[in-house]
XYZ file of C-alpha atoms in Angstrom:
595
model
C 77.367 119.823 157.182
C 80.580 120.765 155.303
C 81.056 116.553 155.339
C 77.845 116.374 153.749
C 78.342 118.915 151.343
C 81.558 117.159 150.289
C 80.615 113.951 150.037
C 77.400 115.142 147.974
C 80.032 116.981 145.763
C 82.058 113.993 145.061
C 78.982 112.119 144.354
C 77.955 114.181 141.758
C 81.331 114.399 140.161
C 81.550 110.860 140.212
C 77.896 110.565 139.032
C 78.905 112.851 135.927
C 82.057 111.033 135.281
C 80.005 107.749 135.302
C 77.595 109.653 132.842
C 80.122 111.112 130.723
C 81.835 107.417 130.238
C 78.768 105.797 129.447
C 77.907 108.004 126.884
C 81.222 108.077 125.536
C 81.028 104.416 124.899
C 77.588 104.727 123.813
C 78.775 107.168 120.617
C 82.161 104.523 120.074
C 79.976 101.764 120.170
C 77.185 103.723 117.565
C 80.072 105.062 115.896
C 81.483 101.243 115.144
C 78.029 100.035 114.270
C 77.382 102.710 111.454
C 81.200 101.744 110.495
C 80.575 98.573 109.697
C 76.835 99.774 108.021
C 78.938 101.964 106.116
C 78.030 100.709 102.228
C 81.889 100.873 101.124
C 83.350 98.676 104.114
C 83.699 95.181 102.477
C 84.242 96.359 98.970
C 87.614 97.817 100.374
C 89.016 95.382 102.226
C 88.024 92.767 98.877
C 90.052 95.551 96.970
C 93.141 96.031 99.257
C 93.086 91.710 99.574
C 93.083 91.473 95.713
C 95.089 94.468 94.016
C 97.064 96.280 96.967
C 97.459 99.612 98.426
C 98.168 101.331 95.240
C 94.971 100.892 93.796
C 93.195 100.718 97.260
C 94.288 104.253 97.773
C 92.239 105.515 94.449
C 88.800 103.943 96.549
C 90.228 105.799 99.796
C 90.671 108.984 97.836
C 87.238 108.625 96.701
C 85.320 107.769 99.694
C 86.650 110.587 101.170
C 85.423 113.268 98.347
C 81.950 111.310 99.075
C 82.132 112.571 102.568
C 83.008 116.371 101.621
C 79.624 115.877 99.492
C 77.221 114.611 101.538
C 78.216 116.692 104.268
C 78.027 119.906 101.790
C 74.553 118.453 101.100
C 73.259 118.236 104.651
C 73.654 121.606 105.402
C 72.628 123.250 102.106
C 69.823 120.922 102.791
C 69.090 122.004 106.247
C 70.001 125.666 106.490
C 68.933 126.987 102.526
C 66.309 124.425 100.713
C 64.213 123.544 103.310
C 63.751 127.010 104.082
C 62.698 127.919 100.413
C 60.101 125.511 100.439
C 58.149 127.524 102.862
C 58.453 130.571 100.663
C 58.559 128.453 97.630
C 56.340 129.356 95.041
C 54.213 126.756 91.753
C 55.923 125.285 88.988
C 54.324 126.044 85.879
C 56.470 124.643 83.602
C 56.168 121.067 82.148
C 58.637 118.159 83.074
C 59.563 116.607 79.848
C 62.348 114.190 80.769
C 65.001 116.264 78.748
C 65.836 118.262 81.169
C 67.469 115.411 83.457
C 70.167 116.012 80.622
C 70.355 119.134 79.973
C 69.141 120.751 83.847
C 66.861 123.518 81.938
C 63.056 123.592 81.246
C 61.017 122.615 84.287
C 64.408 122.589 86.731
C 64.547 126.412 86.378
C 62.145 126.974 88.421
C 62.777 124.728 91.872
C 65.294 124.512 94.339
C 68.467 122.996 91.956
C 69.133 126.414 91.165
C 70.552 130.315 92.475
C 67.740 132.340 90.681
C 64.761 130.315 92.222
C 65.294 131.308 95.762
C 63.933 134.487 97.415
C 65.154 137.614 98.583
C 62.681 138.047 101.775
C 62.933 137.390 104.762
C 60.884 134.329 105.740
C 58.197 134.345 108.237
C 56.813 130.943 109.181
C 54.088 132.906 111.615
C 53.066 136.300 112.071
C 54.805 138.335 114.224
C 56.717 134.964 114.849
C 60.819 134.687 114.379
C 62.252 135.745 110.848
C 64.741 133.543 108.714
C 66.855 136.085 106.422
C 67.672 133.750 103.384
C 70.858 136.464 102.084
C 72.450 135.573 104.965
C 71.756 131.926 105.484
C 72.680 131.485 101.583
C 75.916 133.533 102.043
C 77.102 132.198 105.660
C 76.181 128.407 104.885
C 78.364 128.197 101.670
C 81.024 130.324 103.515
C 81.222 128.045 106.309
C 81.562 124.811 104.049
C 84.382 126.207 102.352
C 85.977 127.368 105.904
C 85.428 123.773 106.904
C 87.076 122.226 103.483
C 90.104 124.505 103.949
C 91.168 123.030 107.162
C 89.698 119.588 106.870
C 92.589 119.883 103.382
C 94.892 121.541 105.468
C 94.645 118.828 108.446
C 94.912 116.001 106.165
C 97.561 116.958 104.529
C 99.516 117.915 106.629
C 99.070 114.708 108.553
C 99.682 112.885 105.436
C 103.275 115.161 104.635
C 104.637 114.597 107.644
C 103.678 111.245 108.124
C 105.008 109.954 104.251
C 107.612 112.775 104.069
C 109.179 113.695 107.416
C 108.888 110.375 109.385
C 112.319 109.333 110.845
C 111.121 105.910 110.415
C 111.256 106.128 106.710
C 114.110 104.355 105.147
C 115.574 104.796 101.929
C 117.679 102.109 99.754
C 117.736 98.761 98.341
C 118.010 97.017 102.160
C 114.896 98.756 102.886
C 112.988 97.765 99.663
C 113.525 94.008 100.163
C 112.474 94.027 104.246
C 110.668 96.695 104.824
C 107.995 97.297 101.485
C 106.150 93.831 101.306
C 102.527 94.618 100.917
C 100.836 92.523 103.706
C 97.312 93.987 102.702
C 97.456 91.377 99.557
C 96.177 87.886 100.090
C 95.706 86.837 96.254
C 98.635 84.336 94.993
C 98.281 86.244 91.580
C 98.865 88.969 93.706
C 101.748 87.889 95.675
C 104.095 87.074 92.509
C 103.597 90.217 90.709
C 104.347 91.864 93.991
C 107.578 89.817 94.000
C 108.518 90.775 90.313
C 107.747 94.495 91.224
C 110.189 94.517 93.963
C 112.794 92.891 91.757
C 112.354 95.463 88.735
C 111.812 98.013 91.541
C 115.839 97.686 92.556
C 117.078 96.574 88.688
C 115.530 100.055 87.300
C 117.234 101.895 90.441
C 120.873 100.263 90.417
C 120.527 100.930 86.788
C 119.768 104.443 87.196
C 122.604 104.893 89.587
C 125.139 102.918 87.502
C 123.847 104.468 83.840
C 125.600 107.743 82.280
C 124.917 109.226 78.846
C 127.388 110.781 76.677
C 126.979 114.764 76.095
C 125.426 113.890 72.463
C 122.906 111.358 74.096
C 121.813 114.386 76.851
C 121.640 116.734 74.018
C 119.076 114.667 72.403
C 116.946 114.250 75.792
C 117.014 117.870 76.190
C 115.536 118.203 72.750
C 113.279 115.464 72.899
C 111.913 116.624 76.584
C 111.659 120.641 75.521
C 109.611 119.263 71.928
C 107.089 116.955 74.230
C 106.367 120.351 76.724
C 106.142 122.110 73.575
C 103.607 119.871 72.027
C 101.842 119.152 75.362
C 101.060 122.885 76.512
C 100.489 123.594 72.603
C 97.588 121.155 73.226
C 96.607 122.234 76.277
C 95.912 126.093 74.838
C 94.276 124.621 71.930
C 91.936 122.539 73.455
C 91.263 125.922 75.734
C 90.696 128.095 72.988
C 88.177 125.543 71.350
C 86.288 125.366 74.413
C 86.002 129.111 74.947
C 84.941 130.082 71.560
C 82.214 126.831 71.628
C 81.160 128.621 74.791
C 80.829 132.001 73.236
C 78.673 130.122 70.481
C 76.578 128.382 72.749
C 75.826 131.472 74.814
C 74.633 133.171 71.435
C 72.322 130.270 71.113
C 70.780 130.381 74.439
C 70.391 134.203 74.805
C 68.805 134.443 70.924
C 66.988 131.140 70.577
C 64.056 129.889 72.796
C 65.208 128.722 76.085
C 62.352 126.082 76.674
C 63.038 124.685 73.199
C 64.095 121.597 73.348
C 66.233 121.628 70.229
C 68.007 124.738 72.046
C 67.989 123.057 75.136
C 69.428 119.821 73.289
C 72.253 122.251 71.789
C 73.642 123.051 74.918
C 75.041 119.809 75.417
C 77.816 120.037 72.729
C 79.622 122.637 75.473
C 80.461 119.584 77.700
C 80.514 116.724 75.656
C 83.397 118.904 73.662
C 85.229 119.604 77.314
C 84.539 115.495 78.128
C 85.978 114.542 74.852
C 89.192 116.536 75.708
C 89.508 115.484 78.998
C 89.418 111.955 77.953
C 91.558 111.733 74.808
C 94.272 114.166 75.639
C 95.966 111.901 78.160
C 96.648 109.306 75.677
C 98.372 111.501 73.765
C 100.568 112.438 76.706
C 101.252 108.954 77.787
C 102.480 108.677 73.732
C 104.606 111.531 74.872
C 105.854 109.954 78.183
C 107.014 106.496 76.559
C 109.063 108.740 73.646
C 110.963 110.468 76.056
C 112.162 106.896 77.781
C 112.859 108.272 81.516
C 115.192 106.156 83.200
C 112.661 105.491 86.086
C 108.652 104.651 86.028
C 108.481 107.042 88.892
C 109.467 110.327 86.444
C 107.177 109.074 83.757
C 104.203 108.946 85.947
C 105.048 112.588 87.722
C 105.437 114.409 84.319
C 102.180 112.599 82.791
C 100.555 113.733 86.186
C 101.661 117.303 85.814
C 100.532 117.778 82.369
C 97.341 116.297 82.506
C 96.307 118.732 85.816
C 97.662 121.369 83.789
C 94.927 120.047 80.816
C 92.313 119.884 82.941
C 92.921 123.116 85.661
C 93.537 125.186 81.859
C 89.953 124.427 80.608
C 87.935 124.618 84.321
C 90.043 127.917 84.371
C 88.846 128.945 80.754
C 85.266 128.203 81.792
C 85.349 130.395 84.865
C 86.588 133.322 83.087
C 83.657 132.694 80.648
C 81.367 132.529 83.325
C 82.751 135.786 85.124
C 83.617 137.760 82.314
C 81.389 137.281 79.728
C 77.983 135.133 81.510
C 77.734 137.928 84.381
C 77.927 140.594 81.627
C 75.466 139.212 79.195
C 71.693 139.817 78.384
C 70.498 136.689 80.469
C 67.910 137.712 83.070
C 69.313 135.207 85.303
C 72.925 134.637 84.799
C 73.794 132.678 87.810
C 71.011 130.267 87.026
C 72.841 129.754 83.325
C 76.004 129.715 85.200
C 74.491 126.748 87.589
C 73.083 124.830 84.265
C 76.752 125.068 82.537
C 78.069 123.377 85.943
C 75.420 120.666 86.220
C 75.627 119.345 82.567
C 79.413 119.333 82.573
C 78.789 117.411 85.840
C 76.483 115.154 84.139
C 78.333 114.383 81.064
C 81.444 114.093 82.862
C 79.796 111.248 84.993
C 78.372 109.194 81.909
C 81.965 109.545 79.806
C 83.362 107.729 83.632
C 81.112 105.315 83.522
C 81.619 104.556 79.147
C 85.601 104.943 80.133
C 85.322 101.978 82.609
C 83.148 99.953 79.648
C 85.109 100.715 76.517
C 88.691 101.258 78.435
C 88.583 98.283 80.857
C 85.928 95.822 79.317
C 86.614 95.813 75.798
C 90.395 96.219 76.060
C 90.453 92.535 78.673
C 87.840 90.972 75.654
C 91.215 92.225 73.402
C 93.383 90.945 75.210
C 92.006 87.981 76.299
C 90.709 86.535 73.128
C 92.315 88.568 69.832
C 95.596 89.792 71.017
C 97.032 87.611 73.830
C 99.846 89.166 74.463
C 98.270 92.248 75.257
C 96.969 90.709 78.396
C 94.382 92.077 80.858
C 94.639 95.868 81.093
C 95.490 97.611 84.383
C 94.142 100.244 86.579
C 95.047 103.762 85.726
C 94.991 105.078 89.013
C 97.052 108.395 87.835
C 94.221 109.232 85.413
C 91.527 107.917 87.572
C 92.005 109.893 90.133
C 92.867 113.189 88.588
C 89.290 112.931 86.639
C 87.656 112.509 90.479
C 89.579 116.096 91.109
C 88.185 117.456 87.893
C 84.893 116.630 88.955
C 85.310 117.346 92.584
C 86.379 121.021 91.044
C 83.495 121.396 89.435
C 81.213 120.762 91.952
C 83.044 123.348 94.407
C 82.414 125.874 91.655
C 79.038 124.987 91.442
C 77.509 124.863 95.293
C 77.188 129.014 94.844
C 74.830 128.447 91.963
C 73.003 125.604 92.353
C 72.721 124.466 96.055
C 71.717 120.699 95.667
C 74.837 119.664 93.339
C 76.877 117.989 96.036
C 73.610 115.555 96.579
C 73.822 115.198 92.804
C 77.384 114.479 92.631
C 77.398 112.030 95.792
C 74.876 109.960 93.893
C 77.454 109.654 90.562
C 80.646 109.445 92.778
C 78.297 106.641 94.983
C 77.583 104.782 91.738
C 81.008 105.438 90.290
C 82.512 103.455 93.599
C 80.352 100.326 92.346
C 81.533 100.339 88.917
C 85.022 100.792 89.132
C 85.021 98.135 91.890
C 83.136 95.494 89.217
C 84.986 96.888 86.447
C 88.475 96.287 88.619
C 87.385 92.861 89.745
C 86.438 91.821 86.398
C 88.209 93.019 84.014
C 92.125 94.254 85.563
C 95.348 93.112 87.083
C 97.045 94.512 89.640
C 99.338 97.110 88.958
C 102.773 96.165 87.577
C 104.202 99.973 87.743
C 105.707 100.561 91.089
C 103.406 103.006 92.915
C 104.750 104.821 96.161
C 101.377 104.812 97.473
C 101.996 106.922 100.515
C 103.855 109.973 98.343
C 101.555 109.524 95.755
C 98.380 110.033 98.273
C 99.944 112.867 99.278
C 100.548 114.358 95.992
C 96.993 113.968 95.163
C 95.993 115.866 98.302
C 97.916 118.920 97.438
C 96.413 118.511 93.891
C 93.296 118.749 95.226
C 94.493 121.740 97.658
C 96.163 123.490 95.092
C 95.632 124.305 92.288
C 91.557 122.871 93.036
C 90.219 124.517 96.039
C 92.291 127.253 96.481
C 91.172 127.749 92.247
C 87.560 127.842 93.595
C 88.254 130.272 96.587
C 89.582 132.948 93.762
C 86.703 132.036 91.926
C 84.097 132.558 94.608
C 85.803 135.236 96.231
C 85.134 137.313 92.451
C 81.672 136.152 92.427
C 80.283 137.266 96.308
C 82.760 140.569 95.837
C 83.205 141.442 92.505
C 80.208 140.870 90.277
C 76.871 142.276 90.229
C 73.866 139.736 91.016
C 71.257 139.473 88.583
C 68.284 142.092 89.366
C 65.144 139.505 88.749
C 66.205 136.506 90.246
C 67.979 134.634 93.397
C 68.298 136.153 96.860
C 70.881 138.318 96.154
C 69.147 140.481 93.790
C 68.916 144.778 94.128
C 71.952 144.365 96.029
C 75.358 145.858 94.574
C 77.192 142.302 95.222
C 76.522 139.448 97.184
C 79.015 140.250 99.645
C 76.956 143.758 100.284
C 74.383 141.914 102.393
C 76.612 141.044 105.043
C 77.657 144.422 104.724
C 74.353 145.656 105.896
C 74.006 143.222 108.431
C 76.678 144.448 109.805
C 75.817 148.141 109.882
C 72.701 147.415 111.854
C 74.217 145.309 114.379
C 76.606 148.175 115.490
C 73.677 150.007 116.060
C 72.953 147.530 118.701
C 75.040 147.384 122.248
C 74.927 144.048 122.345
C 76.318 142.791 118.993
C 78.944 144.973 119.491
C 81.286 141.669 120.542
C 79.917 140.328 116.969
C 81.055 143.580 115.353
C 84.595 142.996 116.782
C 84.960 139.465 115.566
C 83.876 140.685 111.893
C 86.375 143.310 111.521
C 89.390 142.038 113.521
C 88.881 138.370 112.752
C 86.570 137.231 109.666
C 88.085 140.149 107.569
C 91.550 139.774 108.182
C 93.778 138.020 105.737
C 96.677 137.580 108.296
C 94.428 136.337 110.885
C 93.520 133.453 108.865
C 97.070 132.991 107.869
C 98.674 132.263 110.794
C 95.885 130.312 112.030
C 96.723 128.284 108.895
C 100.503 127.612 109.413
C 99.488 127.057 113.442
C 97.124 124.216 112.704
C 99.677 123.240 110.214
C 102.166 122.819 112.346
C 100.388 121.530 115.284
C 99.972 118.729 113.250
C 102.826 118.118 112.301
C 104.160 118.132 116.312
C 101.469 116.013 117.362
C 102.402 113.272 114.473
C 105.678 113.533 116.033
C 104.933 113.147 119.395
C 102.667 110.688 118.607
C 105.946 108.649 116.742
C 107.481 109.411 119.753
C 105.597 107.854 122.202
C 104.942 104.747 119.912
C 108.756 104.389 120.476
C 109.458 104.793 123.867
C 106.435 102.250 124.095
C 108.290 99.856 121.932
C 111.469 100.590 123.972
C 110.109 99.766 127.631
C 108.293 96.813 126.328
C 111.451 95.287 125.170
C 113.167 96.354 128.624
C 110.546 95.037 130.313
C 110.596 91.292 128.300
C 113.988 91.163 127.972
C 115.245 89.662 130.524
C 112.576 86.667 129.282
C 113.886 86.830 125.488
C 117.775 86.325 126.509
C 116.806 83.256 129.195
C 115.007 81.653 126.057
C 117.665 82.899 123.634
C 120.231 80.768 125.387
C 118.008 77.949 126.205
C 117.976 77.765 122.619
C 121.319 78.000 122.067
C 122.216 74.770 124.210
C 119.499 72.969 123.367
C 121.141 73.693 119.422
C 124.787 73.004 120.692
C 123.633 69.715 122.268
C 121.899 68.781 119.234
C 124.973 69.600 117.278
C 127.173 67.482 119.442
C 125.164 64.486 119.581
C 125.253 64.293 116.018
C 128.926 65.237 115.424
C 129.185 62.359 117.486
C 126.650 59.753 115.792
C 128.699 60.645 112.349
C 131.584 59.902 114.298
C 130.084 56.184 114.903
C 129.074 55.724 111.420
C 132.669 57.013 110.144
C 134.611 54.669 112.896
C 132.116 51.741 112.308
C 131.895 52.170 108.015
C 135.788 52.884 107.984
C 134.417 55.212 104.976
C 134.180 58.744 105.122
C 130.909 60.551 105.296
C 129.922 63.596 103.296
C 129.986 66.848 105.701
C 132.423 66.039 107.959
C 136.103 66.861 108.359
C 138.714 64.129 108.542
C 142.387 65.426 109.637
C-alpha cells in the first residue's frame, strides 16, 4: 500500500511537472508569436540597420511609453468605464465635430471625463453583488501609479548599473577604436559616418585633454556661460508667466461666456496652442545659446541644452498645475475636474498635431532646402535630444490627466502609435544619421531618470494634492458630498474594522499602505536587488566565458602551433626559393638580406 501510495505520488508530481512544462512552453511559444505580431518589430530593426543605436534608442524609448499607455487603458477600461456604462445615463447634447478639438460640448457628458461618472454603488441585479465606483475609481488609478513607480524604479536601475557600474565598461581612446563599433548598422552610408564619428570622437577628446585657456580666456567663459543661464531661465519664467495669466483669461471666458458655444469653445484653444508654440520655439533659441558658449566637447553642449529645455517644459506643466489646483478647484465651475480634464486633453491634442507639423516643416522642408536651394546645408538630422524630451512632456501630461479623464491613455496610445509611423517615414525619408557622438547607453539612462524625476514623481505631488487636499466638486463625478477624494477610503475603512474578518485588511492599511517608510525601503530594496542580480548575472556570464576557454583550450594551443609551423615552413621554403633566384640571377632581390 505505502508502495502504491508512493509511486501514485511521484506520478502525479511528475504528471504536474509535465503539465507545468508544457504550459510554460505554450506561453514562450504565444509569447514569441505576438512578438513578432507586434506592429513595431520590423520598423526597428530597418531603423537600428540604417541610422544606429542612437537614434534607435528614441523608437525604444517610445515603444515603451506605448506600453505604460495601453496598459493604463486596459484597466481604466476594465475596472471604471465599463462599469459606468451600466449606470450610465442619455446624452442629450449634440455632436458637432468641434468638440474632437476642443473635448467640450457633447464629450461632457460620456465616459472621457471625471464629472460624468456616478457616485452609487452599482447594482447589476437586485439583491445581487454591489460594485462601489469611489473605490474602484480611487484604487484603480492608485494601483497604476504603484505599478509605474517600480516598473521606473526597475528599469532604471537595471539600466544605471548596467551603463554606469559595469566593470566591463572601459574608458579611453584604446577602448573607443575596439570596443564602440556599432554592429547594429548595415548601411555603407552608415558605416563611413560611423568611421568619421569615431575619428572626431578621439580628436575632440585629445584636444580637450591637451587644450588650456589663459585666466582672461576663462574669465570670458564664465561670463559668457552665467549671461546664457541668465537669458535661458529669464525665458523660461517669461514664457511661465504668459501662460498663467492666458490661463487666468481663458478661465474668465469659460466661467462667464456660454460653455456650449462654439466660439467659446473655439477660444479655449489659444491656452495650448500658446504652451505648443513655446515648447517648440524655445529650444532653438537655446541651441543659439549652446553654439555661443563653444564647449570644448559635443557631449557638454548636448547635457546643458538637455537641462534647460526640461527645465522649459517641467516650469510651464508646473505653472499649469498650480492653475489647476489653486485657482480651477477654487472657481465658480460646477464641475471643475471635468474643466481640469478638458485643459489636459486639448494640450494633449495640440501637442500631438504641432509633433506631427514639426516632423513636416522641421525634417521635410529643411532636406527640400538642403537638397535643392542650399547644398551645403545637406540633409538635416534627427534631434533625438528634443525628440525625446517632447515624448516626456507629453507622457507628463497624460499622467496628470488619468485622475480626470479616465480614457486619455487610449487617446494618447493612438497619437504616440501614429507618431511611431511618422517619425519612422519622416527619418527614412528625409534624415542622416547622426554625426554628433551620442553615448547611447548614458543617454538612455538619463532619459529614464528624466522621466522618473522630475515627471512622475511631479505627478505623484500633484495627485497626492488632488485625492488629499482639495475638495471634489458637489454636482458631479463619483467623488462628490465627500470632504476629499481620499475620504472615501477613509470610510471604507471605518466599516471594515467593524468587521472581524477584515481586521487583517485593517492592518495592512495602517501599517503598510499608509506608511511613508514602508514604501521607502521597499524602494531602495528593489533598487538594490537589482542592482545585485545585474551583477551576479555579469558574474556568471564570466565564469561561463572562463570555463569555456579552459575547457577549449587545450584545442586552441594544438591549432595555435600547428599554425605556427605550418607559417615557419612556409617561411623557410621561400627564404630558400629567394635564395635560388639570388644564387642563380647573381643579382640581389628586394627583401632579402645579403651579408
Amino acid at each position: 500500500l505505502a508502495s502504491m501510495s508512493t509511486n501514485g505520488s511521484l506520478t502525479f508530481i511528475s504528471f504536474f511537472s509535465f503539465a507545468l512544462q508544457s504550459f510554460r512552453r505554450f506561453g514562450n511559444t504565444l509569447s514569441e508569436y505576438f512578438h513578432l505580431l507586434w506592429f513595431w518589430h520590423r520598423a526597428l530593426k530597418i531603423i537600428g540597420a540604417n541610422f544606429g543605436t542612437s537614434v534607435l534608442s528614441y523608437f525604444i524609448f517610445l515603444k515603451w511609453l506605448l506600453t505604460f499607455n495601453i496598459f493604463s487603458f486596459l484597466i481604466n477600461f476594465s475596472f471604471i468605464i465599463i462599469p459606468q456604462f451600466v449606470a450610465a445615463e442619455p446624452n442629450n447634447l449634440s455632436f458637432t465635430g468641434l468638440e474632437l478639438l476642443t473635448g467640450a460640448g457633447y464629450f461632457q457628458q460620456t465616459v472621457l471625463y471625471y464629472g460624468f461618472y456616478t457616485n452609487a454603488t452599482i447594482h447589476k441585479i437586485e439583491n445581487g453583488p454591489s460594485y462601489n465606483m469611489q473605490l474602484a475609481y480611487i484604487f484603480t488609478v492608485g494601483l497604476y501609479f504603484v505599478i509605474c513607480f517600480f516598473t521606473l524604479l526597475f528599469s532604471m536601475a537595471k539600466s544605471f548599473c548596467k551603463n554606469f557600474m559595469d566593470l566591463q565598461t572601459y574608458s579611453g581612446n584604446a577602448s573607443k577604436i575596439l570596443c564602440t563599433w556599432d554592429f547594429n548598422i548595415s548601411n555603407e552610408k552608415a558605416v563611413k559616418l560611423k568611421q568619421k564619428n569615431l575619428s572626431t570622437q578621439i580628436k575632440v577628446q585629445n584636444a580637450g585633454e591637451v587644450r588650456n585657456f589663459s585666466v582672461k580666456e576663462r574669465a570670458v567663459h564664465v561670463v559668457i556661460h552665467l549671461v546664457s543661464w541668465i537669458a535661458s531661465l529669464g525665458t523660461a519664467v517669461a514664457a511661465c508667466a504668459g501662460v498663467y495669466f492666458l490661463s487666468i483669461n481663458n478661465l474668465k471666458l469659460f466661467v462667464t461666456g456660454n460653455k456650449n458655444d462654439q466660439e467659446s469653445q473655439a477660444a479655449m484653444l489659444v491656452l495650448p496652442i500658446v504652451a505648443s508654440l513655446l515648447n517648440a520655439f524655445i529650444p532653438f533659441f537655446y541651441s543659439w545659446l549652446g553654439c555661443l558658449e563653444r564647449y570644448q566637447t559635443p557631449g557638454y553642449h548636448v547635457y546643458v541644452t538637455i537641462i534647460r529645455n526640461i527645465i522649459l517644459k517641467i516650469s510651464i506643466v508646473g505653472i499649469l498645475c498650480y492653475y489647476w489646483v489653486n485657482v480651477v478647484a477654487e472657481s465658480e465651475s460646477q464641475c471643475w475636474e471635468t474643466l481640469v480634464g478638458q485643459d489636459i486633453y486639448r494640450l494633449v491634442l495640440v501637442d500631438f498635431i504641432f509633433c506631427l507639423l514639426g516632423s513636416f516643416f522641421g525634417e521635410f522642408l529643411r532636406r527640400i532646402i538642403g537638397t535643392t536651394f542650399c547644398v551645403s546645408l545637406g540633409l538635416p538630422e534627427f534631434d533625438i535630444g528634443r525628440n525625446v524630451l517632447d515624448l516626456i512632456y507629453a507622457q507628463t501630461l497624460t499622467w496628470i490627466g488619468i485622475l480626470f479623464s479616465p480614457l486619455l491613455p487610449g487617446i494618447q496610445f493612438i497619437s504616440f502609435s501614429i507618431v511611431f509611423y511618422v517619425k519612422k517615414v519622416s527619418l527614412m525619408m528625409n534624415c542622416q544619421p547622426p554625426r554628433k557622438v551620442w553615448k547611447t547607453a548614458q543617454m538612455t539612462t538619463s532619459f529614464m531618470f528624466l522621466l522618473f524625476f522630475p515627471s512622475f514623481v511631479g505627478v505623484l505631488s500633484v495627485i497626492g494634492v488632488t485625492v488629499w487636499r482639495l475638495k471634489p466638486s458637489e454636482e458631479c463625478g463619483p467623488f462628490r458630498g465627500l470632504s476629499s477624494m481620499y475620504a472615501a477610503v477613509s470610510e471604507w475603512i471605518k466599516t471594515l474594522e467593524n468587521h472581524t474578518a477584515s481586521k487583517w485588511v485593517v492592518w495592512i492599511y495602517h501599517n503598510l499602505i499608509t506608511s511613508v517608510l514602508f514604501f521607502f525601503i521597499l524602494s531602495v530594496l528593489a533598487f538594490g536587488k537589482n542592482c545585485l542580480r545585474h551583477s551576479h548575472s555579469s558574474l556568471k556570464t564570466k565564469n561561463y566565458k572562463v570555463d569555456l576557454w579552459r575547457s577549449s583550450s587545450p584545442t586552441l594551443l594544438t591549432k595555435q602551433v600547428h599554425t605556427e609551423q605550418v607559417s615557419q615552413e612556409h617561411v623557410h621554403v621561400g627564404f630558400e626559393y629567394l635564395q635560388r633566384l639570388h644564387h642563380l640571377s647573381g643579382q640581389p632581390v628586394p627583401g632579402l638580406c645579403h651579408p
